[in-house]
C-alpha cells in the first residue's frame, strides 16, 4: 500500500460511528443538555420563541385546548435526550471490526489492562473472549447493564460473524451469569443449550422469580431437570415461594416434591416454604396430596408447624371425612391441637350429633389428646341443643373433675337447656353455682334467665333479676322505669308492643297466669311472635352465635371487641362466615391503628382470605401500601393480577406512591408498566403527588408518560393537568424541561399569565436567566408585567446581563400596571445596578426615588452599602453606615460581609472590629457567623496577629468555633505563611471530632511536603486513613512525590497500594503527574497500575502520560506494551508526541516491521499532523533495505508532497538499485521510474 493510498484510506475513515450509553432514565443528563437542546429546538424552529404558542389565540388568557390523541409523547421524550459527547467518541483508525471496537471501547474503563491488548488484533479468538469475561467478572463489583450489553455484543459477534468460532464452555457460564446479574434474562436463556453449570441455571431461575416471570422460571427449571442437573435448595425455595404466591398449585406441588426427594435435613426456611405448599393444597381441597407431602417432610425436619396440621384438619372437616382424619393423625403420630379438635368436635355435633362427636373425641384421646374446658363446653352446648341434659350434666361433671372452670358460654347453655326441658327451678341453681365459683355473670347470662322466666310467665322472678342486674352495675334503672319493660328491652322486644296487663274482669276471662298474690295477668301482644322470639333467645344461648356477634360489633364500629370475638370463635371451633369476614377485613383496612390485626387475621384464616372478593382485596392492597408494608402489598396485588381481578385506580396509585418515594425503581417500573397496560387513571390530586416523587428522581420518561395518561383520559381536566405538570416540574428544578414539552404541545394550548409566571420563577430558581429573559419577552407580547415576585427576581438579573433597557422597561411596566409596587421595583433596579457595579446609575436612581417621596430605609441602605463597597467608595460607605447606625437599622449579614472585606482591604482593622461589635449586638445568636466572616477577611489581608486576639475574645464570650471557622483558620494561616498555626488548628479540629474540608487537608499536606516535613504529612495521612477520609489527587501526589524525592520508592508504591485497598481514592483522581514520576524512575508497572486506576474511575489520562509509558517500554525493549498503549491513546483521541512516534518508527523498522512503521505515518496524517522528515527517511530506508523500491518511491513522493526534500544519499541509494526494478509506474504511463523519481526530486526540469 502506497502512502497516497494510506492517506485516501484515512480520509475515508474520517466519519465514524460511535457508541454511547443508552440512557434508561432520561433525567440523569437533562440539565446538562438543555441549553444545547433549547438552542437547537427553540431558536432554530419555524416557530419563533418570541411567539412560541402563536397557533392559537385566547380571549380569556387561559389554555386553549385541542385534541392530544395524535401527540407523539415518545418522540418528545426522545427529543430530550442529550446529543452524544464528541470527546467520548472512540477513535476509529484502520480497524476492520469497528462495531466490535466500539464495544471494546465501552469496556476499556472497566478492564483497561485486558482491552489494551486487543486493540491491535485483527479479530478476537475464543480465548480472548474468555480472558475478557474473566477480567470483567473479577473487576466488577457494581455491574452496569450497558457494560454487560457490550460484553454480550462481543460474545454474539464471535458466533454470528465468524464461521467456526466456538466459545469455550467457561465463557458461556460467565456470560450467562453476568446477564442474569443485570437482569438481561432472555439473553441469558438463549445460552442454556451450551451450559453445564447448574449455578448459572439457578441464577437465571432466581432472576426470573425476581421479575415475576414465572413461566420462564419454570421453563428454565424444566430444562435444568431435563439435563440431569439438581438445583440448590435455595433455588427451589424461591421458585416454590413464587408459585405459591401466584396460586400455581399443581406446579408448586411438582417442584416441592422434587425438593423433598433430594433428601437430607431441611432448614427452617425450607420447611416454611413447603408448609406454604401444603396449606395451598388444603385451600384447593387436595387433601390427600397435602397429607402425602406432610408424610414426606416429617422425616427431614424436627417438626412441622401445628398450623399445617390444623389446616389439614379443617380441610377434612369441610369434606366431613373424619375417618381419614383419624388415620392421618395415626400415620404422622401427631397429637391434634385444641383448635383443630374443637373445630372437628363442633362440626361433628352440628352434622351428626353429640353422640358421634363424643365417640370421635374418645378416639382422639386415645392418640394422646387432652380436651379442655372449651371442648367439653362444645359438647355441653350441643347436648343442651338436642335436649340431652343428662349428657350435658355428665360432661359438666367430667369438666369439673379435671379441675377446669366452665366458660360463661357453658353456663348459659346449661341454663337455656334446663329451661327448654322445663327444669325451671334448677336454672337459678346454675347461676348460684357460677357465682360461687367466682365467675361473674354478664348480661348474656341474665338475658338467658330472663328469657326462660318470661317464657314460663314467672315475671316476679324477672323483676328480681332486673334489680340484681342493676345492683351489679350491668344496667341502669330509673325510679320511673318499669322493670318488666326493661326486661323486654333486654330481650330485644319493643316494650310498647309487648305489655303485661292485669285482668280486672271478675271472671278473669283474659288471665293467662297469676302472680304471687293471685292477680290474674295476661300479655297484651302477639303471643305467637312473642313465644318465637323468646325461644330463639334461649336457642341462641345454647350454642353461641359468634357470627352475629362479630357482625353486630363491626356495625357498631367496635373492632377491638370484634377481634376478641373472632379469637373466641376459633377456640370454640366455629368458622367465620365469608360475608362477616369480608366486613371485618374492610373495616380493619379503614382503621390506621389495626394494621397488625389485619395481618394476623389474614394469616390465621387463609381459606377465607383466598375467597375475598376484588373489592375487599383492593382495600387490603391500599391499606398495606399506605402503611409502607410494600412486600405484603405486592404479594396481594400479584395474586389479584394472577386471578384477573379488577384493580382499582386508587390501588395502583397507592402502591406506586411509596415505591417511587422510597426509590424502589425496579418494582416501581414493573407496576408502572402494569398500571399503564390496564388503563390506570389517577385523580388530579394523586397525579400531582406522584409526579412530584417521579420528578424528584428526575425520571423524565415516566413524567411524560404520566402527562400523556392524564391528558388522554381526562378530557375535561386538560387545563388543570397542564398547570399541575408545569407547577411540579418548576418546583423540581425541571422548568426547562416543562417549557420544552409545552412548546412541543403548542398546537393544543397556549400559556396563560400564571403559567408564564411559574415558568419564569422556576427558571430563575434554576439560574437559567437567559432562557427566563426569552420567556419574558414572549410574555410581554401577550400579557402585562409578571407578578411582583417574578419582576423583582428578573430586574437585577437583567441589569447583570447588561440588558439595562429591558430592566428599565420592566420597571416602567410595573409602575404603570401596579403603582403600589413602585418602591419594590425601584429597589430591584438599584440592586441590579449595584450588581453591575454601575454606581453612577445607582445614585441617579436613588435621587429619583427621593424626589418621588420615597425615603431611605434599612433594605435600601443595605443595597447601597453593598454597591458602594464594590465601587471602592470609602466616603459613601461611611455616610451610609452612619445613617444606618443613627436610625438603628439592622445591617444584613451580607452587608456586613461586604463591609468587613472592604475595611480589611483598606487596612481599617479597628473599624472592622467596631463593626463586629455592632453586629453582635444586633445578631446575638449568630455570633459564630459574625466572627467567621471577620476571621476570614483578616487572614486574607494578612492580619494574623489580630486573629489571635479575636480567638481569645471568642473564648471569653464563649462563642464556639464551628467547622467553618476552623477551616478558615487552617487555610487563612497558610495564606499568612504560618504553617505551624495552620497545622495546630487542623489537629485541634480533628481532635474535636470535626472533619476538615478537603481544601484544608490538601493545603496543609502540600505545605508540609513543600517544607520538607514529610513525617508530619504522613502522620496526618495516617489520621485520615483511620477515619476513612478520602485522599484527593493533590494529597496523594504531594506525599508520593516527597517519598520519591527521598529515594523511598517502595514506600511510595506501598502508600498508593494502601489508598486503593482502603478505597481512599476519589472518583475524580488524577495520576498524570505520578505516572510521569514513576516512568522516570523506571517503575513502569506502578505507572500502568495508576493509569488503570484512572481509567476505571472514568478519568482519561493525558497524552503525556501515554507518551511516558510508551517511551519507557520502548527503552526496556517491550514493544508489544508500547504498541498497545499507542493504540489505546489513539482510541481516546489523544495524539502522541512527535518524538514518541519517531522513536516507534525507528524501533519497528529495526525489528523489520516497516509496514507498521508506515502505518504510524498514516495515523499522523489521519490526526491532522504532518510526519517529520526523519520519519519518512527512516521508513524509506527500511523499505530500501528490504529491496521494496515501489513502496520506497511511493513514500518518497508523499514526503515531497509534505514539503520535504530528500537528501542526496537517499536519492542515490534508490537510483543505484534501479536496474533491479522490473515494473513501470502506472501513474506515469511510458515514463520510466528513474525519470519520474528525478523529476519529482527536482533534478530534471520540465521541457
PDB file of N, CA and C in Angstrom, residues 976-1007:
ATOM      1  N   UNK A 976      -1.103  33.254  55.324  1.00  0.00           N
ATOM      2  CA  UNK A 976      -0.171  34.163  56.015  1.00  0.00           C
ATOM      3  C   UNK A 976       1.199  33.516  56.225  1.00  0.00           C
ATOM      4  N   UNK A 977       1.443  32.380  55.592  1.00  0.00           N
ATOM      5  CA  UNK A 977       2.726  31.664  55.690  1.00  0.00           C
ATOM      6  C   UNK A 977       3.003  31.173  57.111  1.00  0.00           C
ATOM      7  N   UNK A 978       1.946  30.903  57.881  1.00  0.00           N
ATOM      8  CA  UNK A 978       2.103  30.427  59.252  1.00  0.00           C
ATOM      9  C   UNK A 978       1.664  28.966  59.303  1.00  0.00           C
ATOM     10  N   UNK A 979       2.567  28.078  58.860  1.00  0.00           N
ATOM     11  CA  UNK A 979       2.225  26.659  58.750  1.00  0.00           C
ATOM     12  C   UNK A 979       1.957  26.037  60.118  1.00  0.00           C
ATOM     13  N   UNK A 980       2.733  26.425  61.136  1.00  0.00           N
ATOM     14  CA  UNK A 980       2.572  25.809  62.464  1.00  0.00           C
ATOM     15  C   UNK A 980       1.181  26.096  63.030  1.00  0.00           C
ATOM     16  N   UNK A 981       0.720  27.345  62.911  1.00  0.00           N
ATOM     17  CA  UNK A 981      -0.626  27.667  63.400  1.00  0.00           C
ATOM     18  C   UNK A 981      -1.702  26.933  62.609  1.00  0.00           C
ATOM     19  N   UNK A 982      -1.495  26.855  61.315  1.00  0.00           N
ATOM     20  CA  UNK A 982      -2.451  26.150  60.468  1.00  0.00           C
ATOM     21  C   UNK A 982      -2.555  24.686  60.882  1.00  0.00           C
ATOM     22  N   UNK A 983      -1.395  24.054  61.082  1.00  0.00           N
ATOM     23  CA  UNK A 983      -1.381  22.653  61.490  1.00  0.00           C
ATOM     24  C   UNK A 983      -2.010  22.487  62.869  1.00  0.00           C
ATOM     25  N   UNK A 984      -1.750  23.454  63.759  1.00  0.00           N
ATOM     26  CA  UNK A 984      -2.318  23.388  65.107  1.00  0.00           C
ATOM     27  C   UNK A 984      -3.842  23.363  65.057  1.00  0.00           C
ATOM     28  N   UNK A 985      -4.424  24.257  64.277  1.00  0.00           N
ATOM     29  CA  UNK A 985      -5.882  24.326  64.242  1.00  0.00           C
ATOM     30  C   UNK A 985      -6.477  23.145  63.476  1.00  0.00           C
ATOM     31  N   UNK A 986      -5.711  22.590  62.542  1.00  0.00           N
ATOM     32  CA  UNK A 986      -6.188  21.400  61.846  1.00  0.00           C
ATOM     33  C   UNK A 986      -6.254  20.209  62.804  1.00  0.00           C
ATOM     34  N   UNK A 987      -5.200  19.999  63.556  1.00  0.00           N
ATOM     35  CA  UNK A 987      -5.187  18.882  64.510  1.00  0.00           C
ATOM     36  C   UNK A 987      -6.203  19.098  65.628  1.00  0.00           C
ATOM     37  N   UNK A 988      -6.359  20.354  66.050  1.00  0.00           N
ATOM     38  CA  UNK A 988      -7.383  20.655  67.057  1.00  0.00           C
ATOM     39  C   UNK A 988      -8.770  20.320  66.533  1.00  0.00           C
ATOM     40  N   UNK A 989      -8.984  20.661  65.298  1.00  0.00           N
ATOM     41  CA  UNK A 989     -10.273  20.387  64.666  1.00  0.00           C
ATOM     42  C   UNK A 989     -10.553  18.886  64.636  1.00  0.00           C
ATOM     43  N   UNK A 990      -9.541  18.111  64.274  1.00  0.00           N
ATOM     44  CA  UNK A 990      -9.711  16.654  64.208  1.00  0.00           C
ATOM     45  C   UNK A 990      -9.951  16.085  65.597  1.00  0.00           C
ATOM     46  N   UNK A 991      -9.228  16.585  66.581  1.00  0.00           N
ATOM     47  CA  UNK A 991      -9.392  16.080  67.944  1.00  0.00           C
ATOM     48  C   UNK A 991     -10.780  16.364  68.496  1.00  0.00           C
ATOM     49  N   UNK A 992     -11.434  17.417  67.992  1.00  0.00           N
ATOM     50  CA  UNK A 992     -12.792  17.750  68.430  1.00  0.00           C
ATOM     51  C   UNK A 992     -13.862  16.944  67.696  1.00  0.00           C
ATOM     52  N   UNK A 993     -13.421  16.082  66.786  1.00  0.00           N
ATOM     53  CA  UNK A 993     -14.379  15.278  66.044  1.00  0.00           C
ATOM     54  C   UNK A 993     -14.952  15.964  64.824  1.00  0.00           C
ATOM     55  N   UNK A 994     -14.343  17.088  64.421  1.00  0.00           N
ATOM     56  CA  UNK A 994     -14.789  17.798  63.219  1.00  0.00           C
ATOM     57  C   UNK A 994     -13.980  17.333  62.027  1.00  0.00           C
ATOM     58  N   UNK A 995     -14.605  17.295  60.874  1.00  0.00           N
ATOM     59  CA  UNK A 995     -13.902  16.879  59.655  1.00  0.00           C
ATOM     60  C   UNK A 995     -13.470  18.106  58.866  1.00  0.00           C
ATOM     61  N   UNK A 996     -12.162  18.292  58.686  1.00  0.00           N
ATOM     62  CA  UNK A 996     -11.698  19.423  57.878  1.00  0.00           C
ATOM     63  C   UNK A 996     -12.169  19.283  56.428  1.00  0.00           C
ATOM     64  N   UNK A 997     -12.256  20.403  55.772  1.00  0.00           N
ATOM     65  CA  UNK A 997     -12.614  20.366  54.358  1.00  0.00           C
ATOM     66  C   UNK A 997     -11.466  19.762  53.555  1.00  0.00           C
ATOM     67  N   UNK A 998     -11.790  19.262  52.380  1.00  0.00           N
ATOM     68  CA  UNK A 998     -10.741  18.703  51.507  1.00  0.00           C
ATOM     69  C   UNK A 998      -9.697  19.762  51.184  1.00  0.00           C
ATOM     70  N   UNK A 999     -10.156  20.992  51.044  1.00  0.00           N
ATOM     71  CA  UNK A 999      -9.223  22.086  50.729  1.00  0.00           C
ATOM     72  C   UNK A 999      -8.221  22.279  51.863  1.00  0.00           C
ATOM     73  N   UNK A1000      -8.705  22.240  53.100  1.00  0.00           N
ATOM     74  CA  UNK A1000      -7.805  22.416  54.243  1.00  0.00           C
ATOM     75  C   UNK A1000      -6.774  21.294  54.303  1.00  0.00           C
ATOM     76  N   UNK A1001      -7.246  20.068  54.169  1.00  0.00           N
ATOM     77  CA  UNK A1001      -6.331  18.923  54.226  1.00  0.00           C
ATOM     78  C   UNK A1001      -5.318  18.988  53.089  1.00  0.00           C
ATOM     79  N   UNK A1002      -5.816  19.328  51.918  1.00  0.00           N
ATOM     80  CA  UNK A1002      -4.941  19.393  50.741  1.00  0.00           C
ATOM     81  C   UNK A1002      -3.861  20.451  50.923  1.00  0.00           C
ATOM     82  N   UNK A1003      -4.258  21.617  51.389  1.00  0.00           N
ATOM     83  CA  UNK A1003      -3.298  22.712  51.525  1.00  0.00           C
ATOM     84  C   UNK A1003      -2.251  22.418  52.603  1.00  0.00           C
ATOM     85  N   UNK A1004      -2.683  21.855  53.731  1.00  0.00           N
ATOM     86  CA  UNK A1004      -1.747  21.594  54.824  1.00  0.00           C
ATOM     87  C   UNK A1004      -0.742  20.520  54.424  1.00  0.00           C
ATOM     88  N   UNK A1005      -1.225  19.429  53.862  1.00  0.00           N
ATOM     89  CA  UNK A1005      -0.311  18.342  53.486  1.00  0.00           C
ATOM     90  C   UNK A1005       0.646  18.803  52.397  1.00  0.00           C
ATOM     91  N   UNK A1006       0.147  19.558  51.424  1.00  0.00           N
ATOM     92  CA  UNK A1006       1.031  20.077  50.372  1.00  0.00           C
ATOM     93  C   UNK A1006       2.089  21.002  50.963  1.00  0.00           C
ATOM     94  N   UNK A1007       1.663  21.840  51.912  1.00  0.00           N
ATOM     95  CA  UNK A1007       2.616  22.767  52.532  1.00  0.00           C
ATOM     96  C   UNK A1007       3.661  22.013  53.355  1.00  0.00           C
TER      97      UNK A1007
END
